[in-house]
mmCIF file of C-alpha atoms in Angstrom:
data_model
loop_
_atom_site.group_PDB
_atom_site.id
_atom_site.type_symbol
_atom_site.label_atom_id
_atom_site.label_comp_id
_atom_site.label_asym_id
_atom_site.label_seq_id
_atom_site.Cartn_x
_atom_site.Cartn_y
_atom_site.Cartn_z
ATOM 1 C CA MET A 1 118.638 103.945 93.466
ATOM 2 C CA ASN A 2 117.762 104.334 89.790
ATOM 3 C CA GLN A 3 118.166 107.385 87.530
ATOM 4 C CA ARG A 4 114.513 108.393 87.848
ATOM 5 C CA GLN A 5 114.685 108.400 91.645
ATOM 6 C CA GLY A 6 117.898 110.438 91.573
ATOM 7 C CA ALA A 7 116.363 113.063 89.305
ATOM 8 C CA LEU A 8 113.285 113.302 91.512
ATOM 9 C CA LEU A 9 115.423 113.799 94.615
ATOM 10 C CA ALA A 10 117.350 116.596 92.902
ATOM 11 C CA LEU A 11 114.098 118.388 92.067
ATOM 12 C CA ILE A 12 112.777 117.888 95.590
ATOM 13 C CA SER A 13 115.963 119.406 97.010
ATOM 14 C CA LEU A 14 115.207 122.608 95.122
ATOM 15 C CA LEU A 15 111.494 122.799 95.921
ATOM 16 C CA LEU A 16 111.072 121.869 99.565
ATOM 17 C CA PRO A 17 112.779 124.674 101.517
ATOM 18 C CA PHE A 18 110.919 127.421 99.720
ATOM 19 C CA SER A 19 107.544 125.881 98.934
ATOM 20 C CA ALA A 20 106.553 123.379 101.597
ATOM 21 C CA SER A 21 103.005 122.132 101.115
ATOM 22 C CA ALA A 22 101.002 118.926 101.473
ATOM 23 C CA GLU A 23 101.633 117.992 97.850
ATOM 24 C CA HIS A 24 105.330 117.697 98.684
ATOM 25 C CA LEU A 25 104.903 115.390 101.707
ATOM 26 C CA CYS A 26 105.499 112.333 99.569
ATOM 27 C CA ALA A 27 108.907 113.756 98.656
ATOM 28 C CA TYR A 28 110.150 113.104 102.186
ATOM 29 C CA GLY A 29 111.706 109.757 102.958
ATOM 30 C CA ILE A 30 111.153 110.330 106.699
ATOM 31 C CA PHE A 31 108.658 112.861 108.040
ATOM 32 C CA SER A 32 106.851 113.425 111.331
ATOM 33 C CA GLN A 33 104.244 115.901 112.488
ATOM 34 C CA THR A 34 106.125 116.419 115.754
ATOM 35 C CA GLU A 35 109.633 114.981 116.272
ATOM 36 C CA THR A 36 111.959 113.060 113.984
ATOM 37 C CA ASN A 37 114.849 111.542 115.956
ATOM 38 C CA ILE A 38 117.720 109.870 114.113
ATOM 39 C CA ARG A 39 119.792 108.136 116.772
ATOM 40 C CA ASP A 40 123.527 107.458 117.093
ATOM 41 C CA ARG A 41 125.387 105.911 114.148
ATOM 42 C CA VAL A 42 122.326 105.628 111.947
ATOM 43 C CA GLN A 43 123.095 105.815 108.225
ATOM 44 C CA ILE A 44 120.576 107.252 105.765
ATOM 45 C CA THR A 45 120.993 107.238 101.987
ATOM 46 C CA PRO A 46 119.797 110.141 99.763
ATOM 47 C CA GLY A 47 116.321 111.334 100.656
ATOM 48 C CA VAL A 48 114.736 114.221 102.550
ATOM 49 C CA VAL A 49 114.283 113.911 106.334
ATOM 50 C CA GLY A 50 111.943 116.336 108.073
ATOM 51 C CA ALA A 51 109.457 117.257 110.794
ATOM 52 C CA ASN A 52 107.034 120.007 111.712
ATOM 53 C CA THR A 53 108.427 120.616 115.205
ATOM 54 C CA ARG A 54 111.912 119.181 115.702
ATOM 55 C CA VAL A 55 114.577 117.087 114.016
ATOM 56 C CA GLU A 56 117.450 115.598 116.022
ATOM 57 C CA VAL A 57 120.434 113.758 114.551
ATOM 58 C CA GLY A 58 122.514 111.558 116.853
ATOM 59 C CA VAL A 59 126.217 111.125 117.501
ATOM 60 C CA GLU A 60 128.194 109.923 114.455
ATOM 61 C CA ALA A 61 125.040 109.514 112.399
ATOM 62 C CA LYS A 62 125.440 110.032 108.658
ATOM 63 C CA LEU A 63 122.720 111.440 106.421
ATOM 64 C CA ASN A 64 123.231 111.728 102.683
ATOM 65 C CA GLY A 65 120.168 113.854 102.007
ATOM 66 C CA ASP A 66 118.601 117.165 102.996
ATOM 67 C CA ILE A 67 117.036 117.900 106.383
ATOM 68 C CA VAL A 68 113.995 120.195 106.486
ATOM 69 C CA SER A 69 112.455 121.148 109.838
ATOM 70 C CA ALA A 70 109.612 123.624 110.107
ATOM 71 C CA GLY A 71 110.743 123.986 113.735
ATOM 72 C CA THR A 72 114.170 123.431 115.263
ATOM 73 C CA LEU A 73 117.113 121.232 114.306
ATOM 74 C CA PHE A 74 119.689 119.694 116.675
ATOM 75 C CA LEU A 75 122.856 118.057 115.306
ATOM 76 C CA ARG A 76 124.835 116.032 117.844
ATOM 77 C CA ASP A 77 128.585 115.388 118.069
ATOM 78 C CA ARG A 78 130.406 114.203 114.960
ATOM 79 C CA CYS A 79 127.309 113.678 112.856
ATOM 80 C CA THR A 80 127.562 114.262 109.112
ATOM 81 C CA VAL A 81 124.998 115.642 106.675
ATOM 82 C CA ASN A 82 126.221 115.380 103.099
ATOM 83 C CA ALA A 83 123.563 117.785 101.866
ATOM 84 C CA ASN A 84 121.656 120.876 103.033
ATOM 85 C CA VAL A 85 119.921 121.649 106.324
ATOM 86 C CA TRP A 86 117.048 124.111 106.627
ATOM 87 C CA ALA A 87 114.937 125.028 109.648
ATOM 88 C CA GLY A 88 112.071 127.332 110.459
ATOM 89 C CA GLY A 89 113.660 127.894 113.874
ATOM 90 C CA THR A 90 117.169 127.598 115.244
ATOM 91 C CA ILE A 91 119.853 125.125 114.186
ATOM 92 C CA THR A 92 121.953 123.911 117.128
ATOM 93 C CA THR A 93 125.186 121.991 116.562
ATOM 94 C CA GLN A 94 127.527 120.219 118.951
ATOM 95 C CA ASN A 95 131.209 119.453 118.309
ATOM 96 C CA GLN A 96 132.748 118.413 114.985
ATOM 97 C CA VAL A 97 129.491 118.432 113.048
ATOM 98 C CA THR A 98 129.844 118.339 109.256
ATOM 99 C CA VAL A 99 127.292 119.832 106.856
ATOM 100 C CA THR A 100 128.566 119.868 103.288
ATOM 101 C CA GLY A 101 125.772 122.014 101.834
ATOM 102 C CA THR A 102 123.795 125.060 102.905
ATOM 103 C CA SER A 103 122.863 125.460 106.576
ATOM 104 C CA GLN A 104 120.178 128.049 107.224
ATOM 105 C CA GLY A 105 117.692 128.585 110.036
ATOM 106 C CA ASN A 106 114.814 130.960 110.768
ATOM 107 C CA LEU A 107 113.207 130.349 107.383
ATOM 108 C CA GLY A 108 109.522 130.493 106.542
ATOM 109 C CA ILE A 109 108.828 126.765 106.210
ATOM 110 C CA ALA A 110 105.151 125.824 106.339
ATOM 111 C CA PRO A 111 104.213 122.738 108.367
ATOM 112 C CA GLU A 112 103.006 119.631 106.569
ATOM 113 C CA SER A 113 100.080 117.377 107.440
ATOM 114 C CA ILE A 114 99.643 113.640 106.997
ATOM 115 C CA ALA A 115 96.268 112.709 105.541
ATOM 116 C CA THR A 116 94.058 110.245 107.398
ATOM 117 C CA LYS A 117 91.517 107.819 106.008
ATOM 118 C CA THR A 118 88.737 105.539 107.182
ATOM 119 C CA VAL A 119 89.635 101.854 107.464
ATOM 120 C CA PRO A 120 86.792 99.303 107.352
ATOM 121 C CA VAL A 121 87.221 96.212 109.513
ATOM 122 C CA GLY A 122 85.974 92.664 109.138
ATOM 123 C CA THR A 123 85.141 89.764 111.426
ATOM 124 C CA GLN A 124 87.456 87.061 110.058
ATOM 125 C CA HIS A 125 90.403 86.706 112.458
ATOM 126 C CA LEU A 126 93.561 84.851 111.458
ATOM 127 C CA THR A 127 96.437 83.419 113.508
ATOM 128 C CA LEU A 128 99.378 81.610 111.910
ATOM 129 C CA ASN A 129 101.823 79.586 113.993
ATOM 130 C CA ASN A 130 105.279 78.100 113.368
ATOM 131 C CA GLY A 131 105.405 76.293 110.015
ATOM 132 C CA GLN A 132 102.061 77.603 108.803
ATOM 133 C CA SER A 133 101.715 79.732 105.669
ATOM 134 C CA MET A 134 98.875 81.486 103.873
ATOM 135 C CA ALA A 135 98.378 83.304 100.579
ATOM 136 C CA LEU A 136 95.992 86.067 101.621
ATOM 137 C CA THR A 137 93.682 87.560 99.006
ATOM 138 C CA PRO A 138 92.777 91.273 99.060
ATOM 139 C CA GLY A 139 89.788 91.974 101.281
ATOM 140 C CA THR A 140 88.633 93.103 104.719
ATOM 141 C CA TYR A 141 89.687 91.172 107.829
ATOM 142 C CA GLY A 142 89.639 91.396 111.602
ATOM 143 C CA ASP A 143 92.727 90.742 113.739
ATOM 144 C CA VAL A 144 95.674 89.059 112.024
ATOM 145 C CA ARG A 145 98.605 87.664 113.994
ATOM 146 C CA LEU A 146 101.705 85.836 112.775
ATOM 147 C CA ASN A 147 103.823 84.017 115.330
ATOM 148 C CA ALA A 148 107.490 83.043 114.910
ATOM 149 C CA GLY A 149 108.081 80.784 111.924
ATOM 150 C CA ALA A 150 104.855 81.687 110.103
ATOM 151 C CA SER A 151 104.624 83.191 106.629
ATOM 152 C CA MET A 152 102.002 85.115 104.679
ATOM 153 C CA SER A 153 101.961 86.344 101.087
ATOM 154 C CA PHE A 154 100.169 89.312 99.512
ATOM 155 C CA VAL A 155 99.356 90.358 95.945
ATOM 156 C CA GLU A 156 98.334 93.603 94.269
ATOM 157 C CA GLY A 157 95.188 95.075 95.816
ATOM 158 C CA VAL A 158 93.757 96.553 99.020
ATOM 159 C CA TYR A 159 93.791 94.781 102.393
ATOM 160 C CA ASN A 160 91.984 96.141 105.469
ATOM 161 C CA PHE A 161 92.553 94.834 108.998
ATOM 162 C CA ARG A 162 91.334 95.642 112.480
ATOM 163 C CA SER A 163 94.900 94.919 113.639
ATOM 164 C CA PHE A 164 98.008 93.330 112.164
ATOM 165 C CA VAL A 165 100.753 91.977 114.430
ATOM 166 C CA VAL A 166 103.857 89.952 113.611
ATOM 167 C CA GLU A 167 105.581 88.547 116.680
ATOM 168 C CA ALA A 168 109.360 88.327 117.150
ATOM 169 C CA GLY A 169 111.099 85.529 115.308
ATOM 170 C CA ASN A 170 111.673 84.400 111.764
ATOM 171 C CA ALA A 171 108.216 85.230 110.433
ATOM 172 C CA VAL A 172 108.213 86.149 106.736
ATOM 173 C CA LEU A 173 105.925 88.417 104.715
ATOM 174 C CA HIS A 174 106.033 88.010 100.910
ATOM 175 C CA PHE A 175 104.842 90.751 98.556
ATOM 176 C CA ASP A 176 104.135 90.476 94.825
ATOM 177 C CA PRO A 177 102.680 93.798 93.642
ATOM 178 C CA ASP A 178 103.225 92.931 89.979
ATOM 179 C CA GLY A 179 102.951 96.319 88.244
ATOM 180 C CA GLY A 180 100.693 97.917 90.860
ATOM 181 C CA PHE A 181 100.510 98.462 94.610
ATOM 182 C CA ILE A 182 99.744 96.455 97.716
ATOM 183 C CA GLU A 183 97.842 98.638 100.171
ATOM 184 C CA LEU A 184 97.593 97.314 103.749
ATOM 185 C CA ASN A 185 95.425 99.366 106.126
ATOM 186 C CA THR A 186 94.844 98.798 109.834
ATOM 187 C CA GLN A 187 92.373 100.551 112.081
ATOM 188 C CA ASN A 188 94.161 99.616 115.297
ATOM 189 C CA GLU A 189 97.498 98.055 116.217
ATOM 190 C CA LEU A 190 100.251 97.618 113.629
ATOM 191 C CA ARG A 191 103.459 95.998 114.896
ATOM 192 C CA PHE A 192 106.401 94.028 113.515
ATOM 193 C CA GLY A 193 108.665 91.973 115.769
ATOM 194 C CA ASP A 194 112.404 91.385 115.950
ATOM 195 C CA ARG A 195 114.037 89.584 113.017
ATOM 196 C CA ASN A 196 110.981 89.652 110.752
ATOM 197 C CA SER A 197 111.604 89.461 106.988
ATOM 198 C CA PHE A 198 109.803 91.421 104.268
ATOM 199 C CA VAL A 199 110.443 89.861 100.860
ATOM 200 C CA LEU A 200 109.685 91.637 97.572
ATOM 201 C CA ALA A 201 109.094 89.647 94.405
ATOM 202 C CA GLY A 202 111.377 90.221 91.433
ATOM 203 C CA ASP A 203 112.256 93.855 90.791
ATOM 204 C CA ALA A 204 109.409 95.311 92.868
ATOM 205 C CA ASP A 205 110.025 98.718 94.427
ATOM 206 C CA PRO A 206 109.530 99.146 98.203
ATOM 207 C CA VAL A 207 107.027 101.988 97.637
ATOM 208 C CA GLN A 208 104.714 99.455 95.991
ATOM 209 C CA VAL A 209 104.008 98.122 99.502
ATOM 210 C CA GLN A 210 102.063 100.724 101.497
ATOM 211 C CA TRP A 211 101.173 100.230 105.182
ATOM 212 C CA TYR A 212 98.715 102.659 106.810
ATOM 213 C CA THR A 213 97.321 102.673 110.349
ATOM 214 C CA ASN A 214 94.959 104.779 112.453
ATOM 215 C CA ALA A 215 96.529 103.343 115.620
ATOM 216 C CA THR A 216 97.612 105.633 118.435
ATOM 217 C CA SER A 217 99.942 103.045 119.986
ATOM 218 C CA GLN A 218 103.570 102.752 118.873
ATOM 219 C CA VAL A 219 104.172 101.222 115.450
ATOM 220 C CA LYS A 220 107.219 99.044 116.050
ATOM 221 C CA VAL A 221 109.724 97.711 113.543
ATOM 222 C CA GLY A 222 111.682 95.248 115.673
ATOM 223 C CA THR A 223 115.430 94.881 116.148
ATOM 224 C CA ASP A 224 117.435 93.233 113.342
ATOM 225 C CA THR A 225 114.514 93.416 110.926
ATOM 226 C CA THR A 226 114.873 94.147 107.216
ATOM 227 C CA PHE A 227 111.770 96.137 106.298
ATOM 228 C CA ASN A 228 110.735 96.838 102.694
ATOM 229 C CA GLY A 229 107.832 99.241 102.285
ATOM 230 C CA VAL A 230 106.234 102.488 103.409
ATOM 231 C CA ILE A 231 104.625 103.096 106.812
ATOM 232 C CA THR A 232 102.125 105.921 107.333
ATOM 233 C CA ALA A 233 100.858 106.422 110.901
ATOM 234 C CA PRO A 234 99.355 109.917 111.353
ATOM 235 C CA ASN A 235 98.363 109.324 115.006
ATOM 236 C CA ALA A 236 101.261 107.207 116.271
ATOM 237 C CA GLN A 237 104.980 107.061 116.842
ATOM 238 C CA VAL A 238 106.846 104.979 114.273
ATOM 239 C CA TYR A 239 109.822 103.420 116.078
ATOM 240 C CA VAL A 240 112.497 101.549 114.146
ATOM 241 C CA PHE A 241 114.546 99.631 116.693
ATOM 242 C CA SER A 242 118.305 99.121 116.590
ATOM 243 C CA ARG A 243 120.223 97.378 113.806
ATOM 244 C CA CYS A 244 117.338 97.438 111.354
ATOM 245 C CA THR A 245 117.534 97.988 107.622
ATOM 246 C CA VAL A 246 114.648 99.965 106.148
ATOM 247 C CA ASN A 247 114.110 100.264 102.405
ATOM 248 C CA GLY A 248 111.241 102.659 101.770
ATOM 249 C CA ALA A 249 109.757 105.608 103.665
ATOM 250 C CA LEU A 250 108.405 106.428 107.145
ATOM 251 C CA TYR A 251 105.659 108.924 108.064
ATOM 252 C CA GLY A 252 104.246 109.318 111.572
ATOM 253 C CA LYS A 253 103.100 111.591 114.346
ATOM 254 C CA SER A 254 106.706 111.095 115.453
ATOM 255 C CA VAL A 255 109.452 108.955 113.930
ATOM 256 C CA TRP A 256 112.457 107.498 115.755
ATOM 257 C CA VAL A 257 115.185 105.452 114.098
ATOM 258 C CA ASP A 258 117.299 103.754 116.760
ATOM 259 C CA THR A 259 121.040 103.165 116.921
ATOM 260 C CA ASP A 260 123.069 101.427 114.207
ATOM 261 C CA SER A 261 120.165 101.166 111.799
ATOM 262 C CA LYS A 262 120.398 101.854 108.072
ATOM 263 C CA VAL A 263 117.663 103.518 106.048
ATOM 264 C CA ASN A 264 117.600 103.524 102.248
ATOM 265 C CA LEU A 265 115.021 106.156 101.364
ATOM 266 C CA TYR A 266 112.806 105.970 98.292
ATOM 267 C CA PRO A 267 110.766 108.944 96.981
ATOM 268 C CA ASN A 268 107.134 108.052 97.577
ATOM 269 C CA CYS A 269 105.497 110.370 95.032
ATOM 270 C CA THR A 270 105.083 107.528 92.546
ATOM 271 C CA ALA A 271 102.537 106.033 94.949
ATOM 272 C CA TYR A 272 100.741 109.308 95.629
ATOM 273 C CA ASN A 273 100.422 109.993 91.897
ATOM 274 C CA SER A 274 98.981 106.547 91.166
ATOM 275 C CA ASP A 275 95.480 105.154 91.425
ATOM 276 C CA ILE A 276 96.401 103.301 94.618
ATOM 277 C CA ASP A 277 93.137 104.149 96.390
ATOM 278 C CA ASP A 278 90.844 103.550 93.424
#
């Protein structure tokens, strides 16, 4: 994490508990409109984790950033939060829980909302199989599916899909945002399979790759995947399966990060303050 990101996180830590509003949503690394569930032994680097209704942290999980819940907060056995925890409702702790900063419940924390948008869809459908690759240009497409062993590359610009699915296996997605952003929108299903790879060009930042979906079905990041980017799913559960590494941010109707995963959170306000949608 660079100096700019560290300074932004410090400012966010001061602002969020007392002035929660939609303009601060991008300051969260993980946020859900209902439940955020961080499962056993998950490790999360500095960044704010939150929810409107409930946050749960699993056994022996370790979070190195603040937790902000507009509702309740539940900290399970032997979890560690090397920061502050704030809740609009009660904070419940099990045995040997460590919170190094302030722990305060029953605060006036306003709920956040995740903005939605209209996603146009096209009629060109694409399927890539083992050994096939494609450099996809920005545009509007139908259903896109990558099977195991396929690869696809993206450049700066806006992509719209009816659905985008990557099956389990060693499929690879390459991203070269240059100095801008790659915006990938889906109207329906968005899903990534086990052991997929997300490769950033050069010194690109994960927040330069922005996934958005209007899907109501689960948005899956499969087991043993290394994911680089931001997922926004206002109507769906974002589920990161076990042993994943996530570099970026996660926003959903609910967000679950399963056991033994690692999440390196990046403040997303640089994207929200850009001309990404222009």
